[in-house]
Short mmCIF file of C-alpha atoms in Angstrom, two decimals:
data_model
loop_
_atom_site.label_atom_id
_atom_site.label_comp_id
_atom_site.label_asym_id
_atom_site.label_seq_id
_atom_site.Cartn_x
_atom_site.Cartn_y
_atom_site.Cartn_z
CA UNK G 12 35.94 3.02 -33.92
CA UNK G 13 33.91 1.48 -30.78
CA UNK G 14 33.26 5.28 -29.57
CA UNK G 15 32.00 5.40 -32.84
CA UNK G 16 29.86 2.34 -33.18
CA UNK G 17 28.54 3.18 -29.43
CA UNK G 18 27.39 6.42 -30.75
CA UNK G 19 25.40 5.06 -33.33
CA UNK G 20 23.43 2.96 -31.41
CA UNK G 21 21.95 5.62 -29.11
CA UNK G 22 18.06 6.21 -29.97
CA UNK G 23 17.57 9.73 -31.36
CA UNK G 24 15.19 10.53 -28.98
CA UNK G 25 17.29 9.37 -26.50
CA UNK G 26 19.74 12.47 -26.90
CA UNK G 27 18.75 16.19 -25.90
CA UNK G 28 19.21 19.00 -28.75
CA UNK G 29 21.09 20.58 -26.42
CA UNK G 30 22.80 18.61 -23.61
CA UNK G 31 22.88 21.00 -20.18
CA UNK G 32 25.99 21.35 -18.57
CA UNK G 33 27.38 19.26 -16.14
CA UNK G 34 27.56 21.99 -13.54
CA UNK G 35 23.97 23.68 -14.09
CA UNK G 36 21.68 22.25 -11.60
CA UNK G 37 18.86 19.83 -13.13
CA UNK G 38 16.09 20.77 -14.03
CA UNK G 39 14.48 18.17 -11.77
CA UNK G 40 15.25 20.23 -8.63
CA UNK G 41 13.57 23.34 -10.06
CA UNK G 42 10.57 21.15 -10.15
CA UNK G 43 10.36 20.33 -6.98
CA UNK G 44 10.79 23.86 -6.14
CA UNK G 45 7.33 24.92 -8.03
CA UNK G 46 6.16 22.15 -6.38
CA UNK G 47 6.72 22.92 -2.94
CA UNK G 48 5.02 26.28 -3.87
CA UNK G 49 2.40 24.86 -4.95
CA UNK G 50 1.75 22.55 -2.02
CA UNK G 51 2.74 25.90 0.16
CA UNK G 52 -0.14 27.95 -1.36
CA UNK G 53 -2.56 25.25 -1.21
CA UNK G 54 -1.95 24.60 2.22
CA UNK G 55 -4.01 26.99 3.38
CA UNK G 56 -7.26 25.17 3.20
CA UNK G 57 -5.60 22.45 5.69
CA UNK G 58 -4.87 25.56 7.89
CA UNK G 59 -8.64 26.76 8.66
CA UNK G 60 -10.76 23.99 9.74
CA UNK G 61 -9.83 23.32 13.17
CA UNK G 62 -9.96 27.49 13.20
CA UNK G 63 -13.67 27.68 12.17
CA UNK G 64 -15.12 25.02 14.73
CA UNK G 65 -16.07 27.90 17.98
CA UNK G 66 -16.65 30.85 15.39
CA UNK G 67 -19.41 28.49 13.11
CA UNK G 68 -20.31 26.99 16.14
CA UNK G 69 -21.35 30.33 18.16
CA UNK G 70 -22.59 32.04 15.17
CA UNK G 71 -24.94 29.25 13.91
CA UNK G 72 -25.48 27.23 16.88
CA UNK G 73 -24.48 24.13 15.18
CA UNK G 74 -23.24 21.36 16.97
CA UNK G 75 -19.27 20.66 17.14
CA UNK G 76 -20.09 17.25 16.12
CA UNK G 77 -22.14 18.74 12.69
CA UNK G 78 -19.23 20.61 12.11
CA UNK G 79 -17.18 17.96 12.47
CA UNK G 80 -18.89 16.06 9.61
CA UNK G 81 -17.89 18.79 7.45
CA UNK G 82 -14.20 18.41 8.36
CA UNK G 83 -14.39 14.55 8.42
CA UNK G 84 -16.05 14.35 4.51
CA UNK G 85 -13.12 17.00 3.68
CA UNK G 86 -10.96 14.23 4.78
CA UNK G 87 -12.15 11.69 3.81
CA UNK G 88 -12.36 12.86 0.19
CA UNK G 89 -8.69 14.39 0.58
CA UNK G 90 -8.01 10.64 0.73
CA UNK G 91 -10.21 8.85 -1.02
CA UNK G 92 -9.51 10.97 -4.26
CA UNK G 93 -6.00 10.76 -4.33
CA UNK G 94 -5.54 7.40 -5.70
CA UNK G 95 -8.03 8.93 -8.90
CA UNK G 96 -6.14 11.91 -8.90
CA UNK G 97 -2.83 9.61 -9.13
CA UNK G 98 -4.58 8.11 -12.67
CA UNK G 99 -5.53 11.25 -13.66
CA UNK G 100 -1.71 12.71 -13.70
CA UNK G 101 -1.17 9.93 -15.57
CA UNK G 102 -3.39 10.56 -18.29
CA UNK G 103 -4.17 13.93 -18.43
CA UNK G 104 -0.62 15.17 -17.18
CA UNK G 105 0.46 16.87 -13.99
CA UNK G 106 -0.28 20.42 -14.78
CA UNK G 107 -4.08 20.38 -15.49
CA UNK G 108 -5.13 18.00 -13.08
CA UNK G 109 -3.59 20.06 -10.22
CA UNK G 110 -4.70 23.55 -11.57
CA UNK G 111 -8.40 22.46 -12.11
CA UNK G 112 -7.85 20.98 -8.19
CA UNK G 113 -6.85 24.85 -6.95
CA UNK G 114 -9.26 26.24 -8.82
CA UNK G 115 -12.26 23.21 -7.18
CA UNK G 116 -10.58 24.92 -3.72
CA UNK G 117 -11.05 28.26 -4.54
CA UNK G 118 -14.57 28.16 -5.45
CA UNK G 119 -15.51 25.75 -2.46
CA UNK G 120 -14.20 27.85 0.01
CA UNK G 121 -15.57 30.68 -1.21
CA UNK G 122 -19.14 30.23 -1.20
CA UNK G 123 -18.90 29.27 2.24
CA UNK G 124 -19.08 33.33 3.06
CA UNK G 125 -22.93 33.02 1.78
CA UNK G 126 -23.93 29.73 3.71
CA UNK G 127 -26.74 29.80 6.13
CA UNK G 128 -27.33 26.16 6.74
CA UNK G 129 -25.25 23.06 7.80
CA UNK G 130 -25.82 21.45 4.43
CA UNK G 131 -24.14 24.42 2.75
CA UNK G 132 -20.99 23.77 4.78
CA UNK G 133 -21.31 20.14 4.37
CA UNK G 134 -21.45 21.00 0.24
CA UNK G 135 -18.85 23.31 0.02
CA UNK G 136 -16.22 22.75 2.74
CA UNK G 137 -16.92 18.92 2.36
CA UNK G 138 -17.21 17.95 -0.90
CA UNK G 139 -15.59 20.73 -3.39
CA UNK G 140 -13.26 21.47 -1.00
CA UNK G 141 -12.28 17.71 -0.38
CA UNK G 142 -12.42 16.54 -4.14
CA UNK G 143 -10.19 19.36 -4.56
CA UNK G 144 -7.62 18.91 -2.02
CA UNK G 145 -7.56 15.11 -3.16
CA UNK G 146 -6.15 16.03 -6.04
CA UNK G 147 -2.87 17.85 -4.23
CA UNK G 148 -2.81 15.27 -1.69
CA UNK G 149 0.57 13.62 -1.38
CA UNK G 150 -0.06 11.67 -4.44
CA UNK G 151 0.83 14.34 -6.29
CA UNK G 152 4.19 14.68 -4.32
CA UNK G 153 5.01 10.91 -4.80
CA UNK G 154 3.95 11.20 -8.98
CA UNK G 155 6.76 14.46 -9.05
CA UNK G 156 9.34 11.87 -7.31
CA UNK G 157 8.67 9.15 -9.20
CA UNK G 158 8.84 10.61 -12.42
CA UNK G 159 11.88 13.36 -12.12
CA UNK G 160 13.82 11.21 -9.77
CA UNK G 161 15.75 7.52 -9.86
CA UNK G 162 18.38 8.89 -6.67
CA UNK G 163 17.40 11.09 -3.47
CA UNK G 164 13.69 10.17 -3.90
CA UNK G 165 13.49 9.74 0.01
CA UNK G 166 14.75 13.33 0.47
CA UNK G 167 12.55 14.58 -1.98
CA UNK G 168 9.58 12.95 -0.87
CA UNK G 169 10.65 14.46 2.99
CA UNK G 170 10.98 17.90 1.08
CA UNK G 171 7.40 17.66 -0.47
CA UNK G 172 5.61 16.58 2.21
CA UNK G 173 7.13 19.41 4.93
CA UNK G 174 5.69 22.38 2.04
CA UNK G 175 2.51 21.37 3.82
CA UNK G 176 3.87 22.15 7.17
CA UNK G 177 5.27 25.21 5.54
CA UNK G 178 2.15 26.45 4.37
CA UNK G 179 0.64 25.58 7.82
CA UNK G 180 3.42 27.42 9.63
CA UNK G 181 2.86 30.56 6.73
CA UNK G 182 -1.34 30.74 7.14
CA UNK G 183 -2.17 29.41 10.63
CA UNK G 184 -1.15 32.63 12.23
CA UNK G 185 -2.49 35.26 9.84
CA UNK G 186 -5.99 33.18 9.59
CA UNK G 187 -6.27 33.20 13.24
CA UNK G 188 -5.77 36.47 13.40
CA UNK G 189 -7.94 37.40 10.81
CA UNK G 190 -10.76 34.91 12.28
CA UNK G 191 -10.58 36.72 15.33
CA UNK G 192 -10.27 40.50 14.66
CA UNK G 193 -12.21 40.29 11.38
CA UNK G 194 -14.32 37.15 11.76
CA UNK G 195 -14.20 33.50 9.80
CA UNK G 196 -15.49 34.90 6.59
CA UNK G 197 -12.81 36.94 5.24
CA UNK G 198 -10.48 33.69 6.26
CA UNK G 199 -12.08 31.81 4.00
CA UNK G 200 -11.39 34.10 1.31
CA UNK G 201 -8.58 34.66 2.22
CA UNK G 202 -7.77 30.55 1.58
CA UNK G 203 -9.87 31.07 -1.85
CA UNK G 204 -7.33 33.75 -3.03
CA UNK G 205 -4.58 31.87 -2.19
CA UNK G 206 -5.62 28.80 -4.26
CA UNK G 207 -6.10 30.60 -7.48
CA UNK G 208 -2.89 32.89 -6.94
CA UNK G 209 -0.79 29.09 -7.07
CA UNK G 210 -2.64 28.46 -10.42
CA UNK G 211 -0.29 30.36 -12.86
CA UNK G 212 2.57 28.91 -11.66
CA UNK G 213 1.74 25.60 -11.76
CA UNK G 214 0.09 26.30 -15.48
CA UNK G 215 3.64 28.43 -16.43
CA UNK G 216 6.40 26.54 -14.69
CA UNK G 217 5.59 23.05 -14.13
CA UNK G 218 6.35 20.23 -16.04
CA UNK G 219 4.75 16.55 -16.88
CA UNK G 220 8.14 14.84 -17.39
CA UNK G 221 11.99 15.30 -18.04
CA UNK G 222 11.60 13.94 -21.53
CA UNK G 223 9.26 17.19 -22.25
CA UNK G 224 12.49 19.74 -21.36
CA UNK G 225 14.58 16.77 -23.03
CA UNK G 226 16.35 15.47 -19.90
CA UNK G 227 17.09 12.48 -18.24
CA UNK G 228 15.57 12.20 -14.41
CA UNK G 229 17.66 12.77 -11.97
CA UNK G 230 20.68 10.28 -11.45
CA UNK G 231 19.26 8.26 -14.15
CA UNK G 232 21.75 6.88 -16.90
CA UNK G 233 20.02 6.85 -19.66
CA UNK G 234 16.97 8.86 -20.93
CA UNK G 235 13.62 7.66 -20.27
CA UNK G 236 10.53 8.69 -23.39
CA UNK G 237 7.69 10.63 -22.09
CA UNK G 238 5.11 7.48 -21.54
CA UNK G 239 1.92 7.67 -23.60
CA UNK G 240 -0.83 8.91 -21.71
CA UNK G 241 -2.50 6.12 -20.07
CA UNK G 242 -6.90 5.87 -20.37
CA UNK G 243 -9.11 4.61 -17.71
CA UNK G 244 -7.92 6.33 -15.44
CA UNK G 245 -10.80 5.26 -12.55
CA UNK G 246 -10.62 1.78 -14.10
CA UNK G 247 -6.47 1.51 -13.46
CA UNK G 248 -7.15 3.17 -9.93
CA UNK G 249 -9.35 0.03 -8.66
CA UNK G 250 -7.41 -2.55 -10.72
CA UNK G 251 -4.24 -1.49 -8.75
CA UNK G 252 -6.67 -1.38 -5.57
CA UNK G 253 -7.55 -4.75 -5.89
CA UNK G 254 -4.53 -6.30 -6.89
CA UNK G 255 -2.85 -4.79 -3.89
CA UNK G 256 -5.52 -5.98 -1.27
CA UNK G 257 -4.48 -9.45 -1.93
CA UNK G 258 -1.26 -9.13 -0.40
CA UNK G 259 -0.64 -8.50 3.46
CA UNK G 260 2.05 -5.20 3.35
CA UNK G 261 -1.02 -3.69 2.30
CA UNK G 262 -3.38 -3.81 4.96
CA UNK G 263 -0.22 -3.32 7.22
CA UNK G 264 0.55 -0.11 5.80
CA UNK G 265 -2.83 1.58 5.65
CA UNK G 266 -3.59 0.32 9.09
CA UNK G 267 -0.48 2.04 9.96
CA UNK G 268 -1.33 4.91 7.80
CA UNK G 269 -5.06 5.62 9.15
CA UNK G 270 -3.85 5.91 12.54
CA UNK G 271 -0.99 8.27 11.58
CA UNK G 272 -3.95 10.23 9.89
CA UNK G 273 -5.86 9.83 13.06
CA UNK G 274 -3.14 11.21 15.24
CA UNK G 275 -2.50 14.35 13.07
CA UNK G 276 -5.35 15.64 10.70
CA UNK G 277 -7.79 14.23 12.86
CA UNK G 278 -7.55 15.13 15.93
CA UNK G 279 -4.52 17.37 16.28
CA UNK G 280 -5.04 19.77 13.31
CA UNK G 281 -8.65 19.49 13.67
CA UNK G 282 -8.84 20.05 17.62
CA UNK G 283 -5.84 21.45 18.75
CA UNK G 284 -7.08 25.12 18.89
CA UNK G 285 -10.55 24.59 20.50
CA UNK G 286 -9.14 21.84 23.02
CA UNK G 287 -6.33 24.51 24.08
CA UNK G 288 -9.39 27.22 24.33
CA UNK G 289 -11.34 25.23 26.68
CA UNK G 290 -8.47 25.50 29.04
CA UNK G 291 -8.65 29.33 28.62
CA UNK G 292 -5.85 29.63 25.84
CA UNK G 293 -6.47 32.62 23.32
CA UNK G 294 -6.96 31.33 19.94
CA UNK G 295 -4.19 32.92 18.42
CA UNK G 296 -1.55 31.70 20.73
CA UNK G 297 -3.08 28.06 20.29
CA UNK G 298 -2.73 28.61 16.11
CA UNK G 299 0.61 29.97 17.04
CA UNK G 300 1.79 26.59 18.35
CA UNK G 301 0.30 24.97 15.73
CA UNK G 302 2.44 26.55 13.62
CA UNK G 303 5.66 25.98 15.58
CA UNK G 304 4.86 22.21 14.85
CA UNK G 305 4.86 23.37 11.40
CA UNK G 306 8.12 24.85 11.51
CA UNK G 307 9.82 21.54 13.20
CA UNK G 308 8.16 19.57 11.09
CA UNK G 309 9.60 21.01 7.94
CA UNK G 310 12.94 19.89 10.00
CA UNK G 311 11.66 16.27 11.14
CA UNK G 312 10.41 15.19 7.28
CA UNK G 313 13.47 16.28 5.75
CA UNK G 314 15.73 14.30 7.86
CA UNK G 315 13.17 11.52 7.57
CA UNK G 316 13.35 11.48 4.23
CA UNK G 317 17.60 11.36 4.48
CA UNK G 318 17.12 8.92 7.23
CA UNK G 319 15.16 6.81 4.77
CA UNK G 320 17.62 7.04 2.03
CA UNK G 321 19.68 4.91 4.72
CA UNK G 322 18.08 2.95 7.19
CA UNK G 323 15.47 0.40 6.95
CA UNK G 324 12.03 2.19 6.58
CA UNK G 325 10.09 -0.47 9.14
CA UNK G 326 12.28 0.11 12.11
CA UNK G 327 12.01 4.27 11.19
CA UNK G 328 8.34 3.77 11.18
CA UNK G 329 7.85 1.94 14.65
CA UNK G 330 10.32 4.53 16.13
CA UNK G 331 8.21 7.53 15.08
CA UNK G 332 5.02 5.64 15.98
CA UNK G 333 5.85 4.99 19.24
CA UNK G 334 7.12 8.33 20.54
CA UNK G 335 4.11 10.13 18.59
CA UNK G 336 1.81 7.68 21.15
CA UNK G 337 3.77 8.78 24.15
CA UNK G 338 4.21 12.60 23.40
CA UNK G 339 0.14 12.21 23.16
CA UNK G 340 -0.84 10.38 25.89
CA UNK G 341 0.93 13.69 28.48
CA UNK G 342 -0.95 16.42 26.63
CA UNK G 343 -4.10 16.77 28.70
CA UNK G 344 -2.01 16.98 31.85
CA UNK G 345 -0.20 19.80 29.61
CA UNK G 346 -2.88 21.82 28.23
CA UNK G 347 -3.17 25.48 30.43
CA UNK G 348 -4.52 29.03 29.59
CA UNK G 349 -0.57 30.24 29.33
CA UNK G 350 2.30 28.78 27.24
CA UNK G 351 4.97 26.71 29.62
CA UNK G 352 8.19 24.80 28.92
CA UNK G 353 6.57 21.59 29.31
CA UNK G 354 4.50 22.82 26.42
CA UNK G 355 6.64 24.09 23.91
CA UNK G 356 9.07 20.72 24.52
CA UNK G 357 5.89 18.69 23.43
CA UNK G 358 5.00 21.20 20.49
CA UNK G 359 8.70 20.23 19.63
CA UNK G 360 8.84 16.87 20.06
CA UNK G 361 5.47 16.13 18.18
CA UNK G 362 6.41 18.93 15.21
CA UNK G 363 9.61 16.43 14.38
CA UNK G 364 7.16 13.28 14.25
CA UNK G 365 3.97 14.94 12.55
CA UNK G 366 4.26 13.68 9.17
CA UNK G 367 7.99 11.94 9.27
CA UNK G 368 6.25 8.48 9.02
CA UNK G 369 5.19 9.68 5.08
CA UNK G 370 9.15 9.15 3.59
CA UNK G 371 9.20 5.60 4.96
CA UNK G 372 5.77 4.86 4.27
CA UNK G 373 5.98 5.81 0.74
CA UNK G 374 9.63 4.02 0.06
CA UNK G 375 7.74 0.82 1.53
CA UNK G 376 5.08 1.13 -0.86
CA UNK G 377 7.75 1.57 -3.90
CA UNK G 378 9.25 -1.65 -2.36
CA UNK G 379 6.24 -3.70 -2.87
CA UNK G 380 4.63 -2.29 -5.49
CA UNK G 381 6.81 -0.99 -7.89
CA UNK G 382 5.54 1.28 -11.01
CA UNK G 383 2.04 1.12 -8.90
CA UNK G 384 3.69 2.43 -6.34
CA UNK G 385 2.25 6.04 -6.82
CA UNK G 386 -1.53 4.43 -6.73
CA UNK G 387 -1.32 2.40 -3.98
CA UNK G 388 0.04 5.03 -2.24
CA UNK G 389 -2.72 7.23 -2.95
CA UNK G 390 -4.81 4.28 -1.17
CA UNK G 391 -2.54 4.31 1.51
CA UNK G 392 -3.40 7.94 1.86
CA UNK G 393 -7.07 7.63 1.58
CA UNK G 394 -6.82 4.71 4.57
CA UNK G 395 -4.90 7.96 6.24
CA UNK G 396 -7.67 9.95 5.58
CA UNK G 397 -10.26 7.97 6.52
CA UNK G 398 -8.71 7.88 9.97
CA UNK G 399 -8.83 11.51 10.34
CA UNK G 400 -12.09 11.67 8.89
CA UNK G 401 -13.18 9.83 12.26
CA UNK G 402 -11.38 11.17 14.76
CA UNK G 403 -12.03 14.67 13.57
CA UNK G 404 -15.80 13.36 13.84
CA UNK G 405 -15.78 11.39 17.04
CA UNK G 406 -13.53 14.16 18.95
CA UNK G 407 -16.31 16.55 18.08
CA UNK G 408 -18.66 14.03 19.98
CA UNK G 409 -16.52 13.36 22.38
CA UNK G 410 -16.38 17.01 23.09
CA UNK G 411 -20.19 17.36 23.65
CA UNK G 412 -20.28 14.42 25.20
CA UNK G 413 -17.88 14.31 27.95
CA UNK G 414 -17.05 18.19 27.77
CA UNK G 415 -13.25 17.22 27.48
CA UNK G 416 -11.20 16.01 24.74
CA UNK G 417 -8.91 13.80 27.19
CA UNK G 418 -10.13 10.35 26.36
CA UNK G 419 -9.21 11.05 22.63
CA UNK G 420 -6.01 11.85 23.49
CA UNK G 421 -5.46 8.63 25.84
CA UNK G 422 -7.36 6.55 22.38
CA UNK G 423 -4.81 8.00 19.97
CA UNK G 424 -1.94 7.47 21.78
CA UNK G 425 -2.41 3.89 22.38
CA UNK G 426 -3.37 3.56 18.73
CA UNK G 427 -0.04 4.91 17.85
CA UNK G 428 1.36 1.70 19.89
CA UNK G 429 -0.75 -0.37 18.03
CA UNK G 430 0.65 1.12 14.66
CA UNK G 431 4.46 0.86 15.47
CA UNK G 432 3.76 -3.04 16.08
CA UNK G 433 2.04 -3.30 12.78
CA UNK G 434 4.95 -1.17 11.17
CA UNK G 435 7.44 -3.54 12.36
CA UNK G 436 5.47 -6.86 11.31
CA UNK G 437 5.91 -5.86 7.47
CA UNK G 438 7.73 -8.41 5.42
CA UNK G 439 10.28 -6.56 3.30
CA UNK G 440 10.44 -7.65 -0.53
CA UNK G 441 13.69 -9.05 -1.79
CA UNK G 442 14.35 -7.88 -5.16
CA UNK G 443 14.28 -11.38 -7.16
CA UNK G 444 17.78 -12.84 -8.33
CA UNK G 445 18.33 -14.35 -11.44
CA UNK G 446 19.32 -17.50 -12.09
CA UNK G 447 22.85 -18.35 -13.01
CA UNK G 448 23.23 -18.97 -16.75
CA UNK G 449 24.00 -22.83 -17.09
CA UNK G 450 26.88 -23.26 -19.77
CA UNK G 451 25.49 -26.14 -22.62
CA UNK G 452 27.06 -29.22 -21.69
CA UNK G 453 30.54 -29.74 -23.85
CA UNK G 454 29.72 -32.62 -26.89
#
């Protein structure tokens, strides 16, 4: 009779037509599998810039630091669009904000093969390509996670954010190869082609929610309706903004976050290659290490993300901080026209810590923030970017300025001190407990 009874009261569209098996593995985890393609393909585009600075700059005579702009507005928008692009998902759905964002990559990149003027590249690998990217910044990852997932989100999130490594560790080689026996222009076709090839299976394969393949999300008990689509997207992106300003984890974590951005997109990914060159390294060898962070990266923000799922994600952050700082400030003494032990140990040690600090990052930002979480992270992201965006431009400058790129290196690593002290100054939120029920006092 109670079995009964129970069964009664679940909500009809709380129960599947047809339940899957207990032993078939959730759909959830297919997901994330088109999503890591996804990410993989469109990874390209993060691949070429710090490939294209010596070929643009010999061929057109522009300035590194002109070039640099280019890259910097690219990341700047890869940030600054993601908390939009969060909003978007949210009302439009996953699958048609993210294809229209390949298909903004695809056409930006390729009309850079018919630019003649720095404008052109500012236009095209600036602004299409950055809008574009935006909208498959990490935000996307952390909108997957939130809504398939209620367990393993920290080793999801870890899984999502190495397909970008991935993708690096796929393209770098084969577009440094192409830039140099075949110039920069079929490169950057080569990253248009590779946009629009992820399109179909995001547009075939991926899906908004579990309630749309009638699921629950992972390691959830009880099934969770599709949410109506939610308007204002722009509006909801600054509300969130400017609710979370107000409070101090905030500024904490995209302080943390900008120079993490700094320290990676900005001035590794970006100058890597033509700092190694300027020592006398070929290019493809330099791309080639670049990719072998790649590789142990994949390794370093998967167990990031386990390690998150058990230890506290402050103390993680201030760990990974501290030895990114370090690892940086020995490079210029490492930098030589061959490839040494010394070398590959640091390509190593820094591929482990290049984007590990994203799994704790983002868990913090669930912490405080809850069913914003997703949004604020994209602002997190776009403080991230915003670092980069500098760095990429003021290592440019300090490249024709000084004709090294050492005091970057020294700057970066002592932000990375900086970062793990602000990382460990976060006040973690208690989850609020309720009050006792008080019994009614007997007559």
């Amino acid at each position: 009779m109670t079995q009964t009874t129970e069964a009664a009261q679940v909500p009809e569209d709380s129960r599947p037509v047809r339940p899957a098996p207990s032993h078939r593995i959730h759909r959830a985890w297919f997901v994330v599998a088109v999503t890591f393609v996804t990410i993989i393909g469109a990874a390209a585009f993060r691949s070429l810039p710090g490939l294209l600075i010596d070929p643009l700059h010999q061929e057109f005579h522009w300035s590194r630091g002109t070039i640099g702009a280019a890259v910097s507005i690219n990341l700047a928008l890869y940030g600054l669009t993601a908390p939009f692009a969060a909003a978007l998902m949210d009302r439009f759905g996953i699958r048609r904000v993210v294809a229209v964002a390949l298909t903004v990559i695809a056409v930006g990149s390729g009309l850079t093969v018919w630019m003649t003027a720095a404008w052109q590249l500012l236009l095209c690998w600036g602004l299409l390509v950055g809008l574009g990217s935006g909208s498959m910044a990490l935000a996307f990852a952390a909108t997957v996670t939130n809504r398939w997932f209620t367990e393993r989100k920290g080793l999801v999130t870890g899984i999502l954010t190495a397909a970008s490594a991935s993708g690096q560790l796929i393209f770098l080689p084969l577009l440094a190869w192409i830039v140099t026996e075949h110039d920069w222009r079929p490169a950057a076709v080569t990253v248009s082609l590779a946009a629009l090839a992820v399109v179909p299976f995001v547009w075939l394969l991926l899906r908004d929610h579990p309630a749309d393949v009638g699921q629950k999300p992972y390691g959830a008990t009880e099934f969770v309706p599709k949410p109506e689509p939610v308007r204002g997207a722009a509006r909801r992106a600054v509300t969130v903004l400017l609710s979370a300003v107000r409070t101090g984890p905030f500024w904490l974590l995209a302080g943390s976050f900008a120079i993490c951005g700094a320290s990676t997109n900005g001035l590794v990914q970006t100058h890597f290659v033509p700092a190694a060159h300027d020592h006398h390294m070929p290019v493809p060898a330099a791309a080639s290490l670049l990719a072998v962070i790649g590789v142990f990266d994949v390794v370093g923000t998967i167990a990031s993300g386990w390690f998150t799922d058990r230890f506290e994600p402050r103390r993680l952050l201030a760990v990974y901080y501290a030895l990114r700082g370090i690892s940086l400030l020995f490079l210029p003494m490492l930098l030589a026209p061959t490839v040494h032990p010394p070398m590959i140990f640091f390509i190593v040690f820094y591929g482990l810590d290049w984007v590990a600090t994203v799994p704790p990052t983002l868990a913090l930002c669930r912490e405080q923030y809850g069913e914003d979480s997703a949004i604020v992270f994209g602002w997190v992201l776009a403080s991230h970017q915003v670092g980069a965006a500098l760095v990429a431009f003021l290592g440019g400058f300090a490249r024709d300025r000084f004709g090294s790129y050492d005091v970057v290196w020294y700057a970066s690593g002592a932000l990375c001190a900086a970062a793990a002290l602000m990382a460990l100054v976060i006040r973690r939120r208690r989850p609020a407990v309720p009050a006792p029920a008080v019994s009614p006092a007997p007559a």
